[in-house]
mmCIF file of C-alpha atoms and ligand atoms in Angstrom:
data_model
loop_
_atom_site.group_PDB
_atom_site.id
_atom_site.type_symbol
_atom_site.label_atom_id
_atom_site.label_comp_id
_atom_site.label_asym_id
_atom_site.label_seq_id
_atom_site.Cartn_x
_atom_site.Cartn_y
_atom_site.Cartn_z
ATOM 1 C CA MET A 1 14.709 -12.937 32.757
ATOM 2 C CA ASP A 2 14.357 -15.905 31.106
ATOM 3 C CA LYS A 3 13.083 -15.417 26.930
ATOM 4 C CA ASN A 4 10.771 -17.793 27.049
ATOM 5 C CA VAL A 5 9.033 -16.143 30.360
ATOM 6 C CA PHE A 6 9.612 -13.222 28.871
ATOM 7 C CA LYS A 7 7.175 -13.612 25.779
ATOM 8 C CA GLU A 8 4.605 -15.245 28.305
ATOM 9 C CA GLU A 9 4.582 -12.658 30.484
ATOM 10 C CA LEU A 10 4.678 -10.097 27.936
ATOM 11 C CA ASN A 11 1.625 -11.869 25.916
ATOM 12 C CA LYS A 12 -0.226 -11.677 29.259
ATOM 13 C CA ARG A 13 -0.218 -7.812 29.282
ATOM 14 C CA VAL A 14 -0.644 -7.197 25.421
ATOM 15 C CA SER A 15 -3.844 -9.118 25.937
ATOM 16 C CA ALA A 16 -4.886 -7.367 29.020
ATOM 17 C CA ALA A 17 -3.985 -4.203 27.010
ATOM 18 C CA GLU A 18 -6.021 -5.291 24.017
ATOM 19 C CA LYS A 19 -9.113 -5.792 25.712
ATOM 20 C CA ALA A 20 -8.799 -2.807 27.491
ATOM 21 C CA VAL A 21 -8.352 -0.776 24.554
ATOM 22 C CA LYS A 22 -11.142 -2.653 22.344
ATOM 23 C CA SER A 23 -13.329 -2.104 25.220
ATOM 24 C CA HIS A 24 -13.574 1.441 25.280
ATOM 25 C CA ILE A 25 -13.765 2.367 21.412
ATOM 26 C CA PRO A 26 -16.836 4.650 20.753
ATOM 27 C CA GLU A 27 -20.098 3.482 19.164
ATOM 28 C CA ALA A 28 -20.643 4.335 15.667
ATOM 29 C CA GLY A 29 -24.441 6.452 15.739
ATOM 30 C CA ALA A 30 -26.313 6.936 12.802
ATOM 31 C CA TYR A 31 -24.660 9.921 11.207
ATOM 32 C CA ASN A 32 -21.141 9.773 12.827
ATOM 33 C CA GLY A 33 -20.445 6.018 11.576
ATOM 34 C CA LYS A 34 -17.572 6.722 9.092
ATOM 35 C CA VAL A 35 -15.586 8.729 11.723
ATOM 36 C CA ALA A 36 -16.206 6.062 14.527
ATOM 37 C CA GLU A 37 -15.123 3.451 11.930
ATOM 38 C CA ALA A 38 -12.079 5.194 10.848
ATOM 39 C CA MET A 39 -11.124 5.504 15.031
ATOM 40 C CA ASP A 40 -11.547 1.799 15.566
ATOM 41 C CA TYR A 41 -9.464 0.762 12.137
ATOM 42 C CA SER A 42 -6.528 3.254 13.143
ATOM 43 C CA VAL A 43 -6.689 1.890 17.234
ATOM 44 C CA MET A 44 -7.512 -1.953 16.288
ATOM 45 C CA ALA A 45 -4.473 -1.902 13.603
ATOM 46 C CA GLY A 46 -2.280 -3.708 15.860
ATOM 47 C CA GLY A 47 1.069 -1.787 17.628
ATOM 48 C CA LYS A 48 3.139 -2.988 20.375
ATOM 49 C CA ARG A 49 0.601 -1.322 22.501
ATOM 50 C CA LEU A 50 3.968 -0.519 24.357
ATOM 51 C CA ARG A 51 2.553 2.821 26.612
ATOM 52 C CA PRO A 52 -0.724 1.080 27.859
ATOM 53 C CA LEU A 53 1.808 -1.603 29.167
ATOM 54 C CA PHE A 54 4.562 1.047 30.412
ATOM 55 C CA MET A 55 1.317 2.774 32.200
ATOM 56 C CA MET A 56 0.523 -0.687 33.781
ATOM 57 C CA GLU A 57 3.420 -1.734 34.990
ATOM 58 C CA SER A 58 4.321 1.822 36.480
ATOM 59 C CA PHE A 59 0.838 1.142 38.338
ATOM 60 C CA ARG A 60 1.589 -2.737 39.410
ATOM 61 C CA LEU A 61 4.672 -1.262 41.531
ATOM 62 C CA PHE A 62 2.455 0.392 43.787
ATOM 63 C CA CYS A 63 -0.593 -1.621 43.449
ATOM 64 C CA PRO A 64 0.324 -4.931 42.554
ATOM 65 C CA PHE A 65 -2.660 -6.876 40.600
ATOM 66 C CA ASP A 66 -2.194 -10.219 38.629
ATOM 67 C CA PRO A 67 -1.978 -8.995 34.871
ATOM 68 C CA ALA A 68 -3.736 -12.299 33.480
ATOM 69 C CA ASP A 69 -6.678 -11.997 35.319
ATOM 70 C CA ALA A 70 -8.588 -9.443 33.454
ATOM 71 C CA GLU A 71 -11.108 -8.625 36.337
ATOM 72 C CA SER A 72 -8.418 -7.668 38.700
ATOM 73 C CA MET A 73 -7.387 -4.575 36.186
ATOM 74 C CA PRO A 74 -8.778 -1.394 38.517
ATOM 75 C CA GLY A 75 -11.620 -0.037 35.970
ATOM 76 C CA GLU A 76 -9.579 3.398 36.186
ATOM 77 C CA LEU A 77 -6.319 2.089 34.978
ATOM 78 C CA SER A 78 -8.123 0.278 32.511
ATOM 79 C CA ALA A 79 -9.720 3.632 30.679
ATOM 80 C CA PHE A 80 -6.165 5.293 31.499
ATOM 81 C CA MET A 81 -4.363 2.769 29.357
ATOM 82 C CA SER A 82 -7.224 3.039 26.384
ATOM 83 C CA ALA A 83 -7.181 6.882 26.637
ATOM 84 C CA MET A 84 -3.099 6.731 25.925
ATOM 85 C CA GLU A 85 -3.036 4.459 23.224
ATOM 86 C CA TYR A 86 -5.644 6.783 21.810
ATOM 87 C CA ILE A 87 -3.354 9.966 22.096
ATOM 88 C CA HIS A 88 -0.283 7.875 20.930
ATOM 89 C CA THR A 89 -3.085 6.698 17.688
ATOM 90 C CA TYR A 90 -4.170 10.304 16.982
ATOM 91 C CA SER A 91 -0.682 11.467 16.861
ATOM 92 C CA LEU A 92 0.336 8.270 14.376
ATOM 93 C CA VAL A 93 -2.806 8.706 12.066
ATOM 94 C CA HIS A 94 -2.043 12.717 12.030
ATOM 95 C CA ASP A 95 1.569 12.535 11.264
ATOM 96 C CA ASP A 96 1.331 9.936 8.371
ATOM 97 C CA LEU A 97 -1.730 12.927 6.749
ATOM 98 C CA PRO A 98 -0.393 14.194 3.049
ATOM 99 C CA ALA A 99 0.312 17.558 5.136
ATOM 100 C CA MET A 100 2.351 16.047 7.620
ATOM 101 C CA ASP A 101 5.033 12.426 6.594
ATOM 102 C CA ASN A 102 2.336 11.572 3.756
ATOM 103 C CA ASP A 103 2.950 7.987 4.713
ATOM 104 C CA GLU A 104 0.585 5.188 3.400
ATOM 105 C CA LEU A 105 1.687 2.319 5.215
ATOM 106 C CA ARG A 106 1.456 2.303 9.141
ATOM 107 C CA ARG A 107 1.448 -0.858 11.316
ATOM 108 C CA GLY A 108 1.288 -3.236 8.516
ATOM 109 C CA ARG A 109 -1.127 -1.780 6.526
ATOM 110 C CA ALA A 110 -2.612 1.204 4.987
ATOM 111 C CA THR A 111 -3.010 4.391 6.459
ATOM 112 C CA THR A 112 -5.944 6.475 7.989
ATOM 113 C CA TRP A 113 -6.363 8.879 5.292
ATOM 114 C CA LYS A 114 -5.349 6.342 2.579
ATOM 115 C CA VAL A 115 -8.276 4.500 3.406
ATOM 116 C CA TYR A 116 -10.678 6.940 4.495
ATOM 117 C CA GLY A 117 -9.643 10.077 2.985
ATOM 118 C CA ASP A 118 -7.796 13.421 3.953
ATOM 119 C CA GLY A 119 -10.599 14.851 5.814
ATOM 120 C CA MET A 120 -11.861 12.020 7.597
ATOM 121 C CA GLY A 121 -7.953 10.958 8.787
ATOM 122 C CA VAL A 122 -7.862 14.594 10.120
ATOM 123 C CA LEU A 123 -11.314 13.566 12.181
ATOM 124 C CA ALA A 124 -10.619 10.042 13.243
ATOM 125 C CA GLY A 125 -7.549 11.670 14.754
ATOM 126 C CA ASP A 126 -9.093 14.125 16.896
ATOM 127 C CA GLY A 127 -12.097 11.919 17.372
ATOM 128 C CA LEU A 128 -9.345 9.735 19.254
ATOM 129 C CA LEU A 129 -7.650 12.831 21.000
ATOM 130 C CA ASN A 130 -11.592 14.274 22.078
ATOM 131 C CA TYR A 131 -12.089 10.458 23.521
ATOM 132 C CA ALA A 132 -8.932 10.425 25.394
ATOM 133 C CA TYR A 133 -9.946 13.257 27.689
ATOM 134 C CA GLU A 134 -14.174 11.965 27.573
ATOM 135 C CA LEU A 135 -12.413 8.731 28.967
ATOM 136 C CA MET A 136 -10.774 10.192 31.620
ATOM 137 C CA ILE A 137 -12.855 13.188 32.988
ATOM 138 C CA ARG A 138 -15.504 10.130 32.783
ATOM 139 C CA VAL A 139 -13.612 8.234 35.533
ATOM 140 C CA ALA A 140 -12.842 11.249 37.678
ATOM 141 C CA SER A 141 -16.607 12.137 37.406
ATOM 142 C CA SER A 142 -17.649 9.157 38.597
ATOM 143 C CA TYR A 143 -15.441 8.731 41.800
ATOM 144 C CA ALA A 144 -16.948 12.817 42.326
ATOM 145 C CA ALA A 145 -20.123 11.585 42.456
ATOM 146 C CA SER A 146 -19.525 8.328 44.554
ATOM 147 C CA GLY A 147 -17.404 10.740 46.937
ATOM 148 C CA GLU A 148 -14.232 8.685 46.216
ATOM 149 C CA GLN A 149 -12.045 11.881 46.710
ATOM 150 C CA GLU A 150 -8.567 10.394 46.375
ATOM 151 C CA LEU A 151 -9.194 8.140 43.460
ATOM 152 C CA CYS A 152 -10.863 11.142 41.965
ATOM 153 C CA ARG A 153 -7.837 13.629 42.585
ATOM 154 C CA ARG A 154 -5.566 11.119 41.224
ATOM 155 C CA CYS A 155 -7.662 10.629 38.343
ATOM 156 C CA ILE A 156 -6.992 14.583 37.914
ATOM 157 C CA VAL A 157 -3.854 14.640 38.261
ATOM 158 C CA ALA A 158 -3.117 11.765 35.818
ATOM 159 C CA ALA A 159 -5.392 12.914 33.127
ATOM 160 C CA GLY A 160 -3.164 16.353 33.575
ATOM 161 C CA ILE A 161 0.003 14.458 33.119
ATOM 162 C CA LEU A 162 -1.781 13.304 30.031
ATOM 163 C CA ALA A 163 -2.496 16.538 28.601
ATOM 164 C CA ASP A 164 0.746 18.441 29.475
ATOM 165 C CA LYS A 165 3.061 15.508 27.906
ATOM 166 C CA ALA A 166 0.874 15.280 24.624
ATOM 167 C CA GLY A 167 0.708 19.040 24.452
ATOM 168 C CA VAL A 168 2.597 22.311 23.043
ATOM 169 C CA ASN A 169 5.246 21.697 25.837
ATOM 170 C CA GLY A 170 5.157 17.930 25.046
ATOM 171 C CA MET A 171 4.768 16.001 22.006
ATOM 172 C CA ILE A 172 3.140 18.490 19.719
ATOM 173 C CA GLY A 173 6.014 20.886 20.815
ATOM 174 C CA GLY A 174 8.179 17.981 19.330
ATOM 175 C CA GLN A 175 6.262 17.741 16.492
ATOM 176 C CA CYS A 176 7.092 21.629 15.860
ATOM 177 C CA ALA A 177 10.244 21.222 16.202
ATOM 178 C CA ASP A 178 10.605 18.546 13.868
ATOM 179 C CA LEU A 179 8.376 20.594 10.987
ATOM 180 C CA GLU A 180 10.836 23.493 11.386
ATOM 181 C CA ALA A 181 13.741 21.672 11.151
ATOM 182 C CA GLU A 182 12.944 20.007 7.872
ATOM 183 C CA GLY A 183 11.622 23.393 6.821
ATOM 184 C CA HIS A 184 15.332 24.365 6.846
ATOM 185 C CA GLY A 185 16.560 21.179 4.977
ATOM 186 C CA GLY A 186 16.619 18.733 7.813
ATOM 187 C CA SER A 187 19.415 20.421 9.586
ATOM 188 C CA ALA A 188 19.399 20.383 13.375
ATOM 189 C CA SER A 189 21.935 21.214 15.864
ATOM 190 C CA GLU A 190 22.283 18.039 18.390
ATOM 191 C CA GLU A 191 20.577 20.230 21.333
ATOM 192 C CA GLU A 192 17.651 21.028 18.499
ATOM 193 C CA LEU A 193 17.228 16.605 17.753
ATOM 194 C CA MET A 194 17.515 16.171 21.559
ATOM 195 C CA TYR A 195 14.668 18.552 21.801
ATOM 196 C CA ILE A 196 12.699 16.994 19.044
ATOM 197 C CA HIS A 197 13.374 13.353 20.557
ATOM 198 C CA GLU A 198 12.862 13.805 24.060
ATOM 199 C CA HIS A 199 9.062 15.910 23.330
ATOM 200 C CA LYS A 200 8.088 14.037 20.061
ATOM 201 C CA THR A 201 8.644 10.466 21.574
ATOM 202 C CA GLY A 202 9.783 10.902 24.861
ATOM 203 C CA CYS A 203 6.911 12.727 26.541
ATOM 204 C CA LEU A 204 4.131 10.207 25.770
ATOM 205 C CA ILE A 205 6.210 7.060 27.312
ATOM 206 C CA GLU A 206 6.877 9.374 30.504
ATOM 207 C CA ALA A 207 3.425 10.535 30.620
ATOM 208 C CA ALA A 208 2.623 6.637 30.621
ATOM 209 C CA LEU A 209 5.086 5.751 33.421
ATOM 210 C CA MET A 210 3.864 8.975 35.339
ATOM 211 C CA ALA A 211 -0.001 8.333 35.098
ATOM 212 C CA GLY A 212 0.177 4.813 36.309
ATOM 213 C CA GLY A 213 2.165 5.832 39.003
ATOM 214 C CA VAL A 214 -0.319 8.263 40.338
ATOM 215 C CA LEU A 215 -3.297 6.243 39.535
ATOM 216 C CA ALA A 216 -1.763 4.097 42.271
ATOM 217 C CA GLY A 217 -0.685 6.277 44.740
ATOM 218 C CA ALA A 218 2.907 7.336 43.898
ATOM 219 C CA SER A 219 4.829 10.209 45.820
ATOM 220 C CA GLU A 220 5.398 13.186 43.780
ATOM 221 C CA LYS A 221 9.129 12.268 44.197
ATOM 222 C CA GLU A 222 8.370 8.805 42.789
ATOM 223 C CA THR A 223 6.405 10.239 40.056
ATOM 224 C CA GLU A 224 9.764 12.545 39.113
ATOM 225 C CA ILE A 225 12.053 9.349 39.002
ATOM 226 C CA LEU A 226 9.481 8.097 36.637
ATOM 227 C CA GLU A 227 9.717 10.967 34.836
ATOM 228 C CA LYS A 228 13.409 10.429 34.203
ATOM 229 C CA ILE A 229 12.837 6.982 33.470
ATOM 230 C CA GLY A 230 10.517 7.436 30.588
ATOM 231 C CA SER A 231 13.168 10.217 29.091
ATOM 232 C CA ASP A 232 15.474 7.947 28.828
ATOM 233 C CA ILE A 233 13.568 5.027 27.556
ATOM 234 C CA GLY A 234 12.004 7.658 24.742
ATOM 235 C CA ILE A 235 15.200 8.900 23.840
ATOM 236 C CA ALA A 236 16.516 5.385 23.283
ATOM 237 C CA PHE A 237 13.437 4.590 21.779
ATOM 238 C CA GLN A 238 13.692 7.221 19.200
ATOM 239 C CA ILE A 239 17.386 6.597 18.667
ATOM 240 C CA LYS A 240 16.558 3.020 18.154
ATOM 241 C CA ASP A 241 13.942 3.522 15.729
ATOM 242 C CA ASP A 242 16.596 5.756 13.714
ATOM 243 C CA ILE A 243 18.714 3.092 13.465
ATOM 244 C CA LEU A 244 15.631 0.705 12.103
ATOM 245 C CA ASP A 245 15.365 3.482 9.323
ATOM 246 C CA VAL A 246 18.803 2.898 8.358
ATOM 247 C CA ILE A 247 19.187 -1.313 8.565
ATOM 248 C CA GLY A 248 15.574 -2.564 9.715
ATOM 249 C CA ASP A 249 13.511 -4.561 7.521
ATOM 250 C CA SER A 250 10.587 -3.024 6.061
ATOM 251 C CA ALA A 251 8.008 -6.162 6.394
ATOM 252 C CA LYS A 252 9.385 -6.238 10.090
ATOM 253 C CA LEU A 253 8.578 -2.892 10.937
ATOM 254 C CA GLY A 254 5.383 -2.992 8.740
ATOM 255 C CA LYS A 255 6.330 0.683 7.570
ATOM 256 C CA LYS A 256 8.966 2.032 5.041
ATOM 257 C CA THR A 257 12.546 2.295 5.583
ATOM 258 C CA GLY A 258 15.224 5.116 4.276
ATOM 259 C CA SER A 259 13.116 7.588 4.727
ATOM 260 C CA ASP A 260 14.950 9.449 6.889
ATOM 261 C CA GLU A 261 17.975 9.672 4.456
ATOM 262 C CA ALA A 262 15.597 9.952 1.425
ATOM 263 C CA ASN A 263 14.502 13.338 3.282
ATOM 264 C CA ASP A 264 18.094 14.250 4.285
ATOM 265 C CA LYS A 265 16.965 14.220 7.459
ATOM 266 C CA VAL A 266 19.728 14.854 10.562
ATOM 267 C CA THR A 267 18.992 12.116 13.009
ATOM 268 C CA TYR A 268 21.438 10.552 16.102
ATOM 269 C CA VAL A 269 22.463 8.001 13.463
ATOM 270 C CA SER A 270 23.300 10.520 10.720
ATOM 271 C CA LEU A 271 25.103 12.815 13.681
ATOM 272 C CA ASN A 272 26.672 9.986 15.410
ATOM 273 C CA GLY A 273 27.236 6.703 13.312
ATOM 274 C CA LEU A 274 25.403 3.448 13.857
ATOM 275 C CA GLU A 275 27.896 2.126 16.397
ATOM 276 C CA ASN A 276 27.612 5.265 18.658
ATOM 277 C CA SER A 277 24.054 4.999 18.470
ATOM 278 C CA GLU A 278 23.344 1.431 19.504
ATOM 279 C CA THR A 279 25.705 1.956 22.382
ATOM 280 C CA GLU A 280 23.312 4.938 23.502
ATOM 281 C CA VAL A 281 20.407 3.183 23.541
ATOM 282 C CA LYS A 282 22.239 0.786 25.819
ATOM 283 C CA ARG A 283 23.296 3.394 27.992
ATOM 284 C CA LEU A 284 20.134 4.810 28.161
ATOM 285 C CA SER A 285 18.104 1.876 28.830
ATOM 286 C CA ARG A 286 20.717 0.690 31.629
ATOM 287 C CA GLU A 287 20.339 4.054 33.331
ATOM 288 C CA ALA A 288 16.678 3.817 32.948
ATOM 289 C CA GLU A 289 16.832 0.358 34.472
ATOM 290 C CA SER A 290 19.377 1.525 37.697
ATOM 291 C CA LEU A 291 16.772 3.880 38.381
ATOM 292 C CA MET A 292 14.241 1.937 38.328
ATOM 293 C CA ASP A 293 15.893 0.451 41.734
ATOM 294 C CA SER A 294 14.582 3.394 43.757
ATOM 295 C CA LEU A 295 11.447 2.450 43.259
ATOM 296 C CA PRO A 296 9.306 -0.021 45.213
ATOM 297 C CA GLY A 297 7.449 -3.318 43.672
ATOM 298 C CA ASP A 298 8.789 -5.766 41.228
ATOM 299 C CA LYS A 299 10.619 -4.316 38.223
ATOM 300 C CA GLU A 300 11.611 -7.553 36.670
ATOM 301 C CA PHE A 301 9.387 -7.615 33.801
ATOM 302 C CA LEU A 302 9.893 -3.879 33.505
ATOM 303 C CA LYS A 303 13.066 -4.008 33.556
ATOM 304 C CA ALA A 304 13.134 -7.017 30.620
ATOM 305 C CA LEU A 305 10.509 -5.132 28.600
ATOM 306 C CA VAL A 306 13.236 -2.314 28.492
ATOM 307 C CA ASP A 307 16.024 -4.728 27.485
ATOM 308 C CA SER A 308 14.011 -6.065 24.833
ATOM 309 C CA LEU A 309 13.383 -2.851 23.223
ATOM 310 C CA ILE A 310 17.468 -2.562 23.036
ATOM 311 C CA SER A 311 17.211 -5.180 20.173
ATOM 312 C CA ARG A 312 13.886 -4.688 19.108
ATOM 313 C CA GLU A 313 13.114 -5.564 15.093
ATOM 314 C CA ASN A 314 9.977 -3.320 15.162
HETATM 315 C C1 GRG B 401 0.769 14.549 14.690
HETATM 316 C C2 GRG B 401 0.767 15.761 17.338
HETATM 317 C C3 GRG B 401 1.438 14.887 16.153
HETATM 318 C C4 GRG B 401 2.345 14.181 16.709
HETATM 319 C C5 GRG B 401 3.207 13.319 15.885
HETATM 320 C C6 GRG B 401 4.367 10.458 17.001
HETATM 321 C C7 GRG B 401 4.690 11.308 16.344
HETATM 322 C C8 GRG B 401 4.754 13.216 16.357
HETATM 323 C C9 GRG B 401 5.211 10.954 14.845
HETATM 324 C C10 GRG B 401 4.952 9.739 14.479
HETATM 325 C C11 GRG B 401 5.922 9.579 13.638
HETATM 326 C C12 GRG B 401 7.321 9.177 15.138
HETATM 327 C C13 GRG B 401 8.370 8.411 14.740
HETATM 328 C C14 GRG B 401 7.520 9.054 15.772
HETATM 329 C C15 GRG B 401 8.364 8.941 16.938
HETATM 330 C C16 GRG B 401 7.691 8.099 18.004
HETATM 331 C C17 GRG B 401 7.803 6.624 17.858
HETATM 332 C C18 GRG B 401 8.560 5.883 17.231
HETATM 333 C C19 GRG B 401 6.054 6.163 17.419
HETATM 334 C C20 GRG B 401 5.774 4.689 17.088
HETATM 335 O O1 GRG B 401 5.560 4.263 18.108
HETATM 336 P P1 GRG B 401 5.590 3.028 17.952
HETATM 337 O O2 GRG B 401 6.378 1.646 17.439
HETATM 338 O O3 GRG B 401 4.112 2.588 17.053
HETATM 339 O O4 GRG B 401 5.372 2.342 19.704
HETATM 340 P P2 GRG B 401 3.329 1.424 17.523
HETATM 341 O O5 GRG B 401 2.386 1.144 16.614
HETATM 342 O O6 GRG B 401 3.852 0.399 17.822
HETATM 343 O O7 GRG B 401 2.121 2.024 18.026
#
């Protein structure tokens, strides 16, 4: 895909994702105003909206609609894309807390705890995670109430995927292994490191692609292929993240660099070097793109998106 066409297509999709994510944020009430504000601050800080984009593109493979026309986005997809971004944002908010990474800068601005305090940082993350499930269950319940059983079933399966991939056998498991590795001076074997990457980073990307497919009626076999594509993209994404921590520009990244080395942390880059890491990012991305060929629909934008991540600067 031509670079300019890709940029134009990406902008359309990012605005659709922004619109969806913004439209579902809970309103502040009389006494819960602070936590609602901290949730809004965290979500609306920007970010690439990659996971909702992956979910939307995966949905469009099986059930195409015009991403530039906000009205044509199915309501359940809009709610699930938002839930996906809220879960991702909660993980960043909690990861930045003093009890975890103690980071003060995220998405180019002060982290949530830095603005609202530690306690509110914990609550904002909890609120986002919980609200994600509220949203997904609300959509499934409304289909149940209107007797649209197949759509209700798809929502329940997709919500189950998000819950599983975000949980103890998914992202939280990966974060646990990461914290434990830090506990023994950052040392981790290559096997442990791959577990951390696949779970901490890969699982939410897998969930985005799988849930998008499931909501649009993908079969079990197709959903398994989406999972493998997500795993390849997720590992490549994390290796690139580690590369950017060494050679990236903190102004472009919107967060500080050099933290892995400062913390003596084992990463794919520290084990294999920069050049091999770049090669692995490309290999995994190509593998993901060729797996897409076994799925229906128009994969051109999805492939271009994966390509763009190989050379991303933030
Ligand atoms: C606290 C349960 C819990 C989990 C934390 C996601 C995570 C696990 C930690 C954040 C730190 C980190 C380096 C995670 C790896 C995944 C990753 C690179 C997240 C950043 O994703 P982007 O680049 O962020 O898509 P934006 O800001 O663009 O949304």
